[in-house]
PDB file of C-alpha atoms in Angstrom:
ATOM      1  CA  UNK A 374      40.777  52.094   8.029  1.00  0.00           C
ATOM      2  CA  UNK A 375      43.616  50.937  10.013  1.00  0.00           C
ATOM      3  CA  UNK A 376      43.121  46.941  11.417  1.00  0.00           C
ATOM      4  CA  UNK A 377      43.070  48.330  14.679  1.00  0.00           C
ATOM      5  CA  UNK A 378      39.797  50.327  14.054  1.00  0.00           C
ATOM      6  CA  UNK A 379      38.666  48.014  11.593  1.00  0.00           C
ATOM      7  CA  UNK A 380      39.086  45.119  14.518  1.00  0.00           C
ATOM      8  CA  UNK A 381      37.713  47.510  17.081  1.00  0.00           C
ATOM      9  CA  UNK A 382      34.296  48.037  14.595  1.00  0.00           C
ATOM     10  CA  UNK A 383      34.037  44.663  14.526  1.00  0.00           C
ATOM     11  CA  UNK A 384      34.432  43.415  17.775  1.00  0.00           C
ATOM     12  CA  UNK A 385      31.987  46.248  18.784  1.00  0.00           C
ATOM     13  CA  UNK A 386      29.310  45.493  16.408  1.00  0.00           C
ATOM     14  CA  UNK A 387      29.732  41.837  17.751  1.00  0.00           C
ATOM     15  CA  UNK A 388      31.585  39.675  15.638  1.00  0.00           C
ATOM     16  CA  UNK A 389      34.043  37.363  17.323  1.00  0.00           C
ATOM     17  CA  UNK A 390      37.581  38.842  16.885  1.00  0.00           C
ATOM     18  CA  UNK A 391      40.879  36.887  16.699  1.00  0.00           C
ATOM     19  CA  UNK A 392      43.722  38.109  18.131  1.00  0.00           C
ATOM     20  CA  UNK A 393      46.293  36.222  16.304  1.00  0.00           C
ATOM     21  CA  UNK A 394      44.967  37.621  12.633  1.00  0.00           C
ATOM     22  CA  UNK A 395      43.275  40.817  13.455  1.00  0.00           C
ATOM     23  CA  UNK A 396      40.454  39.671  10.686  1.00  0.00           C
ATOM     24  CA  UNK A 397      37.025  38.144  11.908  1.00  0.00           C
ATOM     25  CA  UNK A 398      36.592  34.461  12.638  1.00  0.00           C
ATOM     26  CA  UNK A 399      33.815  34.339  10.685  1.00  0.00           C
ATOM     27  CA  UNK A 400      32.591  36.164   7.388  1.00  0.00           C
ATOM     28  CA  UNK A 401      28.564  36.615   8.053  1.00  0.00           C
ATOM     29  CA  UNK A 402      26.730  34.031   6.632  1.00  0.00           C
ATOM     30  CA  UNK A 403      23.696  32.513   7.904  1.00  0.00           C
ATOM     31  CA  UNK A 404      24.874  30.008  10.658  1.00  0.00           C
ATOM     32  CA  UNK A 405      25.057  32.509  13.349  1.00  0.00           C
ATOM     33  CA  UNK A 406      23.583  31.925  16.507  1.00  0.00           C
ATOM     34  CA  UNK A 407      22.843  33.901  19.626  1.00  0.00           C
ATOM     35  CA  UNK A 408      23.869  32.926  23.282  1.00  0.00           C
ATOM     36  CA  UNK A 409      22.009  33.016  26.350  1.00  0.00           C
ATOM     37  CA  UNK A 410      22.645  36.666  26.942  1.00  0.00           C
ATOM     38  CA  UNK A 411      21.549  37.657  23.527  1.00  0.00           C
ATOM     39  CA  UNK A 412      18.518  35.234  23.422  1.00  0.00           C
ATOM     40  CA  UNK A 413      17.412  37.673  26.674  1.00  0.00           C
ATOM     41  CA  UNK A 414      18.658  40.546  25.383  1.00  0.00           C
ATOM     42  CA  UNK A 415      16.113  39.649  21.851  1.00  0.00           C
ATOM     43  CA  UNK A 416      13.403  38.713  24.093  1.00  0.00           C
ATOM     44  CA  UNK A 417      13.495  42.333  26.097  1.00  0.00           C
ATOM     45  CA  UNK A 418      13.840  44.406  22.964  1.00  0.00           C
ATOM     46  CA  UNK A 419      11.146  42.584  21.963  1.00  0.00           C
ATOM     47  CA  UNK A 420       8.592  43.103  24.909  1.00  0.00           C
ATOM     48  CA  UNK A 421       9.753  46.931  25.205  1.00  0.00           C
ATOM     49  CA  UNK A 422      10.176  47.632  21.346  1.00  0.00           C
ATOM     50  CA  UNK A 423       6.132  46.287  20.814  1.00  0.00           C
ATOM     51  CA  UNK A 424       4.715  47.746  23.911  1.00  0.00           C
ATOM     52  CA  UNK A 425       6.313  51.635  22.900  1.00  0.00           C
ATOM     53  CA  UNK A 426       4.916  51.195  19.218  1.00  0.00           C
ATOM     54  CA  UNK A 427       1.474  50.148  20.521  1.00  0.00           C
ATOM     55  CA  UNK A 428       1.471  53.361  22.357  1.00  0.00           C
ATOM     56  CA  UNK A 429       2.728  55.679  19.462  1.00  0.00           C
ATOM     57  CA  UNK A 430       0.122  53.909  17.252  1.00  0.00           C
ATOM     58  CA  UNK A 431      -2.564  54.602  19.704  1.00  0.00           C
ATOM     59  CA  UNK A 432      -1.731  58.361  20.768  1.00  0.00           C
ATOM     60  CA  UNK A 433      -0.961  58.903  16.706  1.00  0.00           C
ATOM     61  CA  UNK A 434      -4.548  57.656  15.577  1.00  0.00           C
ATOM     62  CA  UNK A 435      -6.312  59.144  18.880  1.00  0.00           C
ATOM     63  CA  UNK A 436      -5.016  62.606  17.999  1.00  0.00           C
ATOM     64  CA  UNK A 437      -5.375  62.241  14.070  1.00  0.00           C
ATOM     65  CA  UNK A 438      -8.600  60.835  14.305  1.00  0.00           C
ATOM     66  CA  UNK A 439      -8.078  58.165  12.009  1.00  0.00           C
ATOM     67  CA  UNK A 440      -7.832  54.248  12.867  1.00  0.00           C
ATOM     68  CA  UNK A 441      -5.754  53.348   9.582  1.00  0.00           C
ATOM     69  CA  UNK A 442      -3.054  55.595  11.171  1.00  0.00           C
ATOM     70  CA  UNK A 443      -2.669  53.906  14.466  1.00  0.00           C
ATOM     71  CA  UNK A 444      -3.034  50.343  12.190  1.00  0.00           C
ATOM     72  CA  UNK A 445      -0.382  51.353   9.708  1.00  0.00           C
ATOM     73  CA  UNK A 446       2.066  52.437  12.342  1.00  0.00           C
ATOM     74  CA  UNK A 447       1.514  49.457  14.840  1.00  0.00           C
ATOM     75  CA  UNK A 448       2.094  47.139  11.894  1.00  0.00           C
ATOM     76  CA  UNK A 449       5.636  49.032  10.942  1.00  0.00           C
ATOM     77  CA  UNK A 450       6.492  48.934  14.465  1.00  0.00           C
ATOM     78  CA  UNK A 451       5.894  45.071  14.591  1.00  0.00           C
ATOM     79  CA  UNK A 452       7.691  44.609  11.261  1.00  0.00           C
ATOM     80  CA  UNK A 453      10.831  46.744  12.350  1.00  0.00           C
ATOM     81  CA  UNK A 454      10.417  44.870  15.762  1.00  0.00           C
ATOM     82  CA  UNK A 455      11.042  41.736  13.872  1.00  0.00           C
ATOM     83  CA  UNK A 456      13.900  42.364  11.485  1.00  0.00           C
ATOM     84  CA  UNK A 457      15.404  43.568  14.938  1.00  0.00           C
ATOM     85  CA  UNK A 458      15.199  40.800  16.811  1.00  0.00           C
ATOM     86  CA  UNK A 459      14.323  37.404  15.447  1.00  0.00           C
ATOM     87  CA  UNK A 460      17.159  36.822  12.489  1.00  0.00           C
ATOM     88  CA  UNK A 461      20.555  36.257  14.455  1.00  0.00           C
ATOM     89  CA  UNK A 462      21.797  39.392  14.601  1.00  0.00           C
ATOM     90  CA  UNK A 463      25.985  39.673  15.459  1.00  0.00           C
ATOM     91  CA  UNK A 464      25.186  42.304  18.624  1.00  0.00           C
ATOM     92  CA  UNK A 465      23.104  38.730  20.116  1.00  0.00           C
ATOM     93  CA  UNK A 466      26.080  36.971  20.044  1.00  0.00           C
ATOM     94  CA  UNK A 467      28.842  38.928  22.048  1.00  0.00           C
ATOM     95  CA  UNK A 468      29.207  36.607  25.024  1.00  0.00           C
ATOM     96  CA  UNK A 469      29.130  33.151  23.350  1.00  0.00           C
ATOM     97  CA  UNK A 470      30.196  29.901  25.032  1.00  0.00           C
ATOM     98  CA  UNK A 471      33.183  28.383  23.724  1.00  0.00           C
ATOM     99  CA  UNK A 472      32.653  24.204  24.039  1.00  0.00           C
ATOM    100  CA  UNK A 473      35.873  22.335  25.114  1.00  0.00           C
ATOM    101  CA  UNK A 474      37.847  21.360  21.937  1.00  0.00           C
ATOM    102  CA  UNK A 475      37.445  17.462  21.116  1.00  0.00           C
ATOM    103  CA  UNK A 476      41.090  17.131  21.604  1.00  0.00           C
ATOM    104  CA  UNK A 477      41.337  18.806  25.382  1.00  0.00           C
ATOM    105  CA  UNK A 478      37.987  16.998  26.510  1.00  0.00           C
ATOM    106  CA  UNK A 479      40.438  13.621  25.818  1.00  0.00           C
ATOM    107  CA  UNK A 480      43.059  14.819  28.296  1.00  0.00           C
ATOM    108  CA  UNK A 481      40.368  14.326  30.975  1.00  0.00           C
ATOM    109  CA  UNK A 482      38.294  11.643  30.775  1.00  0.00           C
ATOM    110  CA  UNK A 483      35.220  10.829  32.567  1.00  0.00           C
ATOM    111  CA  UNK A 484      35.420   9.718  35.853  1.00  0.00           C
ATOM    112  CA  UNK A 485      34.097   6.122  36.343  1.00  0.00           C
ATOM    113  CA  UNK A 486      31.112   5.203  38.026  1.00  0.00           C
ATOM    114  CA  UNK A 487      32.711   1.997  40.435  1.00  0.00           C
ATOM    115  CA  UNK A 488      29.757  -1.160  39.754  1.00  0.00           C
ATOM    116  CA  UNK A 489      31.200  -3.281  42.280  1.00  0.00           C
ATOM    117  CA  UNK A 490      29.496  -1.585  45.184  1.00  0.00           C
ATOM    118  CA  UNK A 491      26.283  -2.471  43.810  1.00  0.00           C
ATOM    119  CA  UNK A 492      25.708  -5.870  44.309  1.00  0.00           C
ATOM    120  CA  UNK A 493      22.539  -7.191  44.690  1.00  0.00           C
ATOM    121  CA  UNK A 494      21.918  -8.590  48.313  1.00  0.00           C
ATOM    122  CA  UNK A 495      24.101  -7.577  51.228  1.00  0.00           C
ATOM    123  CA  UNK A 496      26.907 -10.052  52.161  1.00  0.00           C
ATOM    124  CA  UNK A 497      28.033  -9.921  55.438  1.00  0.00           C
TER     125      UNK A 497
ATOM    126  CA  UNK B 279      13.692  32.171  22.617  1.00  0.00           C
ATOM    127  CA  UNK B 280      15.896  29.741  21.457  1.00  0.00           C
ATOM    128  CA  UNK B 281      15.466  29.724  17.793  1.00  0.00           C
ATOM    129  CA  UNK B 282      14.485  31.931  15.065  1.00  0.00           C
ATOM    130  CA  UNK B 283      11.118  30.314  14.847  1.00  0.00           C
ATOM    131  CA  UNK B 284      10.403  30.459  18.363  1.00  0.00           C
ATOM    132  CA  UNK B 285      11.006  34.042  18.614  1.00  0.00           C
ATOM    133  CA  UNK B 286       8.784  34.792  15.095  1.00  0.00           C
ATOM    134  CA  UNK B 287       6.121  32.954  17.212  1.00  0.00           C
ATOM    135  CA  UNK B 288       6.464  34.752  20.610  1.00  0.00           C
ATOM    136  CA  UNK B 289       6.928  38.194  18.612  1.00  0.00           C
ATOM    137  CA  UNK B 290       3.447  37.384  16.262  1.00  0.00           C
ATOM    138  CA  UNK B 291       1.674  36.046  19.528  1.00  0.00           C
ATOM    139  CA  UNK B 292       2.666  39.307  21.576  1.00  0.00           C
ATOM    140  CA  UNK B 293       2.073  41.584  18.880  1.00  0.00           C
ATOM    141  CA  UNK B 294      -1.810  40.263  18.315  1.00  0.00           C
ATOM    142  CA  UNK B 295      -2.285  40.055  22.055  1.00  0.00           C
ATOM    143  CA  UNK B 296      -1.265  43.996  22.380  1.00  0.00           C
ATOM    144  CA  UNK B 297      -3.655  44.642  19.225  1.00  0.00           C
ATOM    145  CA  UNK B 298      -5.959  43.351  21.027  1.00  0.00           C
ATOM    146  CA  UNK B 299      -5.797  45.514  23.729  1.00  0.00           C
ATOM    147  CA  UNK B 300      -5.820  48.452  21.629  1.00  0.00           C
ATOM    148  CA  UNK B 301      -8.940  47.947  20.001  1.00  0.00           C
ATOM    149  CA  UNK B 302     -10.583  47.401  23.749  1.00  0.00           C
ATOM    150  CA  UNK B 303      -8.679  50.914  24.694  1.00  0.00           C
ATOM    151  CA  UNK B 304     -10.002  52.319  21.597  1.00  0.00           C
ATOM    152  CA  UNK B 305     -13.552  50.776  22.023  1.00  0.00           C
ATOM    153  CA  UNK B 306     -13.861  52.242  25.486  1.00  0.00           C
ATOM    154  CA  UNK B 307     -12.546  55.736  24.193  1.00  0.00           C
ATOM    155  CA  UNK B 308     -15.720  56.232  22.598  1.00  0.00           C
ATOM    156  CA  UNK B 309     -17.700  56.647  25.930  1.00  0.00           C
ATOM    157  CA  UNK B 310     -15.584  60.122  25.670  1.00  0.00           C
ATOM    158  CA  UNK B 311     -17.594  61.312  23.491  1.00  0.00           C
ATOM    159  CA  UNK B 312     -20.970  63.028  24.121  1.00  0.00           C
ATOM    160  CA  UNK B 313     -23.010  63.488  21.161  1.00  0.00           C
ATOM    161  CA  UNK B 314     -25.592  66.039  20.230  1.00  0.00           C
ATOM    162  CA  UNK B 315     -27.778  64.796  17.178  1.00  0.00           C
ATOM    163  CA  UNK B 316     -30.673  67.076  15.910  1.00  0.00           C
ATOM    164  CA  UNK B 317     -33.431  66.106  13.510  1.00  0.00           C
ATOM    165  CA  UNK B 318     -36.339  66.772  12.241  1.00  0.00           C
ATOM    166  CA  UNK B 319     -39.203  64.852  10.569  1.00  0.00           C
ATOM    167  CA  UNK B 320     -42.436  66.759   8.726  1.00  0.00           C
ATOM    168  CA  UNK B 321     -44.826  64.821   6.633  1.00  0.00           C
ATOM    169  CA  UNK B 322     -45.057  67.336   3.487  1.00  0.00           C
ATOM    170  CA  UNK B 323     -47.907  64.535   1.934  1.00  0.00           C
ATOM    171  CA  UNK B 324     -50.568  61.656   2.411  1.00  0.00           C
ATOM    172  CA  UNK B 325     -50.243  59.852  -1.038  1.00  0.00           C
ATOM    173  CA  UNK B 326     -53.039  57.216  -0.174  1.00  0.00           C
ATOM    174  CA  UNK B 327     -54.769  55.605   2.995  1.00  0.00           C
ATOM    175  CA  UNK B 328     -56.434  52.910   2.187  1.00  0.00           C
ATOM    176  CA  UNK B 329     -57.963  49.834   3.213  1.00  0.00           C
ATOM    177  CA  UNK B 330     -56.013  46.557   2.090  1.00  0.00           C
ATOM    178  CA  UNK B 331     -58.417  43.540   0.667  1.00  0.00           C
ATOM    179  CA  UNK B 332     -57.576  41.535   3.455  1.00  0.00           C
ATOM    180  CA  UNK B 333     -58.741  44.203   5.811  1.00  0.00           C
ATOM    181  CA  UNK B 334     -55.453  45.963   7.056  1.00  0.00           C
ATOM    182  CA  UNK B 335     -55.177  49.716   6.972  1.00  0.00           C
ATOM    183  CA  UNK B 336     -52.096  50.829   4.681  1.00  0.00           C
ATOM    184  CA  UNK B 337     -50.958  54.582   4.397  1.00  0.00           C
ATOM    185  CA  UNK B 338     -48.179  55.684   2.124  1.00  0.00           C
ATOM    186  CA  UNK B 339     -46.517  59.263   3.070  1.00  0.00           C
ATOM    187  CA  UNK B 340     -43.983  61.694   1.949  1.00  0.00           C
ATOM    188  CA  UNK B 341     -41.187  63.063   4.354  1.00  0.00           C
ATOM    189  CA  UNK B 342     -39.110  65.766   4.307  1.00  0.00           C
ATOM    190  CA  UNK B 343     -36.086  64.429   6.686  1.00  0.00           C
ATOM    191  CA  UNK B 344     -33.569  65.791   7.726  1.00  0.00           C
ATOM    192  CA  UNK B 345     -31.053  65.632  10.684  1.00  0.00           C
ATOM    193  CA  UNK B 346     -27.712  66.781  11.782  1.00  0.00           C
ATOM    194  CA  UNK B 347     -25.901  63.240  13.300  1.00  0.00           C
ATOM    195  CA  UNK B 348     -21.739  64.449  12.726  1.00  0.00           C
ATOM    196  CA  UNK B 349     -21.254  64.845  16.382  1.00  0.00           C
ATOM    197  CA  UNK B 350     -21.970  60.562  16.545  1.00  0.00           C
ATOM    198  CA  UNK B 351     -18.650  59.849  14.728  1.00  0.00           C
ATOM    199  CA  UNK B 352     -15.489  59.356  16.397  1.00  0.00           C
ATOM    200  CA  UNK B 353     -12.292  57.985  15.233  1.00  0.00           C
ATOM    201  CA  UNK B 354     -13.697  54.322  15.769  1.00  0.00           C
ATOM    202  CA  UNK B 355     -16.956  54.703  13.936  1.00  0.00           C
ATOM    203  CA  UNK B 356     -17.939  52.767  10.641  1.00  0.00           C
ATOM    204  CA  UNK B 357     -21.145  54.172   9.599  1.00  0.00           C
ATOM    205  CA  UNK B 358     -23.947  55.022  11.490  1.00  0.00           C
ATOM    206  CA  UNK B 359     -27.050  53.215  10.571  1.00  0.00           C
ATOM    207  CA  UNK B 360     -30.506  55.108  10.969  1.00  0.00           C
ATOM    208  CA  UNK B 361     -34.211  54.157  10.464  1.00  0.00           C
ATOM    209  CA  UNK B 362     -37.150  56.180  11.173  1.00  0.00           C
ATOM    210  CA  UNK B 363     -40.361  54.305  12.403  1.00  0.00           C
ATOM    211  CA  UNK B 364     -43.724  55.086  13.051  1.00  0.00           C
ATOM    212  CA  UNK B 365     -45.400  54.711  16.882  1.00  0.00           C
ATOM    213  CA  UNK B 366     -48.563  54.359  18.044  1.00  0.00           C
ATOM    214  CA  UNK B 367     -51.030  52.968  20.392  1.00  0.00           C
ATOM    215  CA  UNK B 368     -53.776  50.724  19.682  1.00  0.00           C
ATOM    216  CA  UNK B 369     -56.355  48.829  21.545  1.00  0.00           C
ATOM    217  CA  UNK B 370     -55.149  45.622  21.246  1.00  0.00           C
ATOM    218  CA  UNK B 371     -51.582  47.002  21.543  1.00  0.00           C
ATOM    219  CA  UNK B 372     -49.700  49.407  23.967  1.00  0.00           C
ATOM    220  CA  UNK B 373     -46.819  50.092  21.117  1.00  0.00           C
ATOM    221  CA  UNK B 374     -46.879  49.673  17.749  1.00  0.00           C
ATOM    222  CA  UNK B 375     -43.499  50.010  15.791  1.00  0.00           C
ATOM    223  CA  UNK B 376     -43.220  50.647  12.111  1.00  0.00           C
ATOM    224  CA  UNK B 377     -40.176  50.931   9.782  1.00  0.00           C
ATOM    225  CA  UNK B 378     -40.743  53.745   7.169  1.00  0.00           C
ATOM    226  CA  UNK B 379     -37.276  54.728   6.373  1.00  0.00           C
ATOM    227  CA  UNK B 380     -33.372  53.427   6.491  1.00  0.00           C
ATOM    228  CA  UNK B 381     -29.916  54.621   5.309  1.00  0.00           C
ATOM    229  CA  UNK B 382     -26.587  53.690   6.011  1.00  0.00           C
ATOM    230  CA  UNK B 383     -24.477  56.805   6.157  1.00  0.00           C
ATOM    231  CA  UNK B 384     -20.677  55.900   6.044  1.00  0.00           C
ATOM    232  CA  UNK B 385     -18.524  58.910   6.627  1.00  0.00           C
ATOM    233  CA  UNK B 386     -19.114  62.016   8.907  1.00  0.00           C
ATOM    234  CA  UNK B 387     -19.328  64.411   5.764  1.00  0.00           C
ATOM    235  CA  UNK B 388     -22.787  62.382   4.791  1.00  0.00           C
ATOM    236  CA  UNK B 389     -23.943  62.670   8.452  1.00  0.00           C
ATOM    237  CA  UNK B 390     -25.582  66.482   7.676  1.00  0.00           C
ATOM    238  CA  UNK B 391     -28.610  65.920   5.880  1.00  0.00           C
ATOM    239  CA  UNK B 392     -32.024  66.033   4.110  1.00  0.00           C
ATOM    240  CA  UNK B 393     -33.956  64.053   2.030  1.00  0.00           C
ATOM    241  CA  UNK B 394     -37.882  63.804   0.506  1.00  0.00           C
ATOM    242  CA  UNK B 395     -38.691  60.541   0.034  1.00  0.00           C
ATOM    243  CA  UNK B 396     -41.864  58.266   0.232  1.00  0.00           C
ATOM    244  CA  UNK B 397     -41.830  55.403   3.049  1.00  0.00           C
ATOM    245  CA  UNK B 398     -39.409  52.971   1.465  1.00  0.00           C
ATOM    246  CA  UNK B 399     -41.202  50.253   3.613  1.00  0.00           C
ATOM    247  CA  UNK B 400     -45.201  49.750   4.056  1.00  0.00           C
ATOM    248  CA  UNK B 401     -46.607  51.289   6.986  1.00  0.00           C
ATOM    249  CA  UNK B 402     -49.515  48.289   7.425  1.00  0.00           C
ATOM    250  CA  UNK B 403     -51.076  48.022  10.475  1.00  0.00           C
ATOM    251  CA  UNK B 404     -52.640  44.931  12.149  1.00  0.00           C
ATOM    252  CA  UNK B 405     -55.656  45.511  11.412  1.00  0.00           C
ATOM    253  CA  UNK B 406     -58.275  49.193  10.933  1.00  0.00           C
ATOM    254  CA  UNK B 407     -56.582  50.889  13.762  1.00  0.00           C
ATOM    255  CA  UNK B 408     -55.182  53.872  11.548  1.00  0.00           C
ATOM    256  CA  UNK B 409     -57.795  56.188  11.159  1.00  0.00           C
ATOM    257  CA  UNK B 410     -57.613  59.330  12.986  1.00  0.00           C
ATOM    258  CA  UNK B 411     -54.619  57.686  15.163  1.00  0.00           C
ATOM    259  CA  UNK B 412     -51.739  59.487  16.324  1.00  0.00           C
ATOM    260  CA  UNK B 413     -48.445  58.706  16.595  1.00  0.00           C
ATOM    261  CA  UNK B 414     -44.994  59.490  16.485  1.00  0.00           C
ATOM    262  CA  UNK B 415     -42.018  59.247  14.250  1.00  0.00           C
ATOM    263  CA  UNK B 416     -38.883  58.236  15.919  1.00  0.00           C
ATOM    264  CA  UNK B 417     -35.530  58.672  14.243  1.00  0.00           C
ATOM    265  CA  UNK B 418     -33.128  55.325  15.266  1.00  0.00           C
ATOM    266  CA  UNK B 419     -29.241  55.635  15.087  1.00  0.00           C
ATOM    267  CA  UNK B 420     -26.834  52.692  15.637  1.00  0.00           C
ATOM    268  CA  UNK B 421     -23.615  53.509  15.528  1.00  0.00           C
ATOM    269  CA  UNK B 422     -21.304  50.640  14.426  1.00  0.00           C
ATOM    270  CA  UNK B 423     -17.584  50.991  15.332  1.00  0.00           C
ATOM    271  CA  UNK B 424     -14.637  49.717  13.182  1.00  0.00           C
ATOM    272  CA  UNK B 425     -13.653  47.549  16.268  1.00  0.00           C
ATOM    273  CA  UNK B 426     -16.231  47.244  19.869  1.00  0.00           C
ATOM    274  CA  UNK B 427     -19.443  48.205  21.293  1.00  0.00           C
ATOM    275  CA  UNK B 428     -22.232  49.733  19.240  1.00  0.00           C
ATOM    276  CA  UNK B 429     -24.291  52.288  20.642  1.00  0.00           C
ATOM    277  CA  UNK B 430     -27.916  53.218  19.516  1.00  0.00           C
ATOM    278  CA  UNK B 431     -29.922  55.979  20.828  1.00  0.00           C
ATOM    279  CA  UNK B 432     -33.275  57.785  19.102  1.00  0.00           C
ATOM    280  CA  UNK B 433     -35.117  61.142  18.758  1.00  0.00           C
ATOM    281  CA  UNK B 434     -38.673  60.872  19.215  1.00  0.00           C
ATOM    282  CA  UNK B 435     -40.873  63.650  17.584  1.00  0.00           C
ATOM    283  CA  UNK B 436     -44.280  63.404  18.718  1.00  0.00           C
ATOM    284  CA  UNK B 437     -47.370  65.453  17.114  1.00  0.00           C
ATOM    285  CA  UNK B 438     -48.604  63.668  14.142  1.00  0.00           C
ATOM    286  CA  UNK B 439     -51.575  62.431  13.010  1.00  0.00           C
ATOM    287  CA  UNK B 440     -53.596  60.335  10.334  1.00  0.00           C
ATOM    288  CA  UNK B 441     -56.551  61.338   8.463  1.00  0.00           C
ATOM    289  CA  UNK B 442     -60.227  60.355  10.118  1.00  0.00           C
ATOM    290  CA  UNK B 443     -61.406  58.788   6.622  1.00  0.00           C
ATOM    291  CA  UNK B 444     -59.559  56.984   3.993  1.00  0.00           C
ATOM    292  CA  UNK B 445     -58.447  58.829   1.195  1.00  0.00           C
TER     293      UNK B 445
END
């Protein structure tokens, strides 16, 4: 695979891309996170992901006659629910905020609050 | 859903919540069901009538029961318990309710039956009521669900009777 595809898998699947080396930023390793949009995105798949199963489960043990069924599939839905959505998947972290570099947040300093206006007592 | 262990908590918490609601939804789809139970109760024997020493009629019989209860399980049911008991009307009493008979059947292939058998439980009465008195045998069901309401329900036969004198 060319690095163009190769970079173009990548970036799709979610890992943050460089430009300069074409390689990703990060091998995967455990210290992923996910940002706001992905921490949404979880909590939807989530809600609609359980919600479909517990229908499936129901309809497939209604028609089957047979409780275990609808039991057995609700708790593979849950489970596959799960490994989707709660470990830090790459796809939860495509729009991640970058924090200002230490060295650029030096170039502007905080602005000062001024004291001397706050003087106890009023002089006239 | 800020962390991993926040979301394991909000995904366990929903998924029990929505379990929960199937098992009510499954619960109420029993009410779909109408059932049509038939059975039928004849007393092939008297063993004994007697009177006990403290003064209480006791009869011991032999049934021949047997009953066709399949159409009671659904998909929810556990087993279906059933007793047969013995009614009747005395002077001191307007009902009188005796357990003969009980069995648990567990699966819908058991619920097509018959079976001889002597009164697994005394049929004593309070006090020397019994002779010549007639009564009925009522067949009991409960049916007990894997998850919600239990129904119960009975078949009363009516038409039997005890001996005048003890035997």
């Amino acid at each position: 695979m060319s690095y163009f595809t190769q970079n173009s898998l990548l970036s799709f699947l979610g890992y943050p891309v460089s430009l300069q080396t074409f390689l990703p930023l990060s091998a995967p390793s455990l210290h992923f996170t996910m940002d706001w949009q992905g921490q949404k995105l979880a909590e939807q798949i989530m809600q609609i992901m359980l919600l479909v199963f517990a229908v499936t489960a129901f309809v497939a043990g209604y028609v089957l006659g047979s409780f275990q069924m609808m039991v057995l599939v609700y708790a593979g839905g849950v489970t596959l629910t799960g490994l989707i959505t709660i470990p830090n998947w790459p796809f939860f972290n495509r729009h991640p905020l970058n924090w200002l570099d230490p060295s650029e947040a030096e170039k502007h300093p905080k602005p000062q609050v001024t004291v001397s206006s706050k003087k106890k007592g009023f002089k006239r | 859903m800020h962390s991993f262990g926040y979301r394991l908590n909000g995904l366990l918490t929903f998924a029990v919540t929505i379990l929960a609601l199937m098992c009510v939804i499954a619960s109420l789809s029993d009410n779909l069901n109408i059932p049509s139970p038939s059975a039928e109760i004849q007393i092939m024997n008297i063993n004994w009538f007697q009177k006990q020493p403290k003064g209480s009629d006791e009869v011991s019989l032999r049934m021949n029961i047997s009953a066709d209860l399949q159409s009671l399980f659904t998909w929810n049911t556990k087993q279906v318990f059933i007793f047969v008991a013995a009614e009747y009307e005395t002077r001191k009493n307007s009902l009188n309710q005796v357990s003969l008979w009980d069995a648990i059947i567990p699966a819908k292939e058991r619920a097509k039956f018959w079976i001889r058998s002597s009164n697994k439980y005394r049929f004593v009465d309070h006090g020397k009521n019994l002779r010549g008195k007639e009564f009925n045998l009522t067949l009991h069901w409960h049916v007990m669900p894997k998850t919600g309401k239990m129904f119960a329900d009975k078949i009363v036969m009516s038409g039997y009777s005890l001996p005048e004198e003890y035997i």
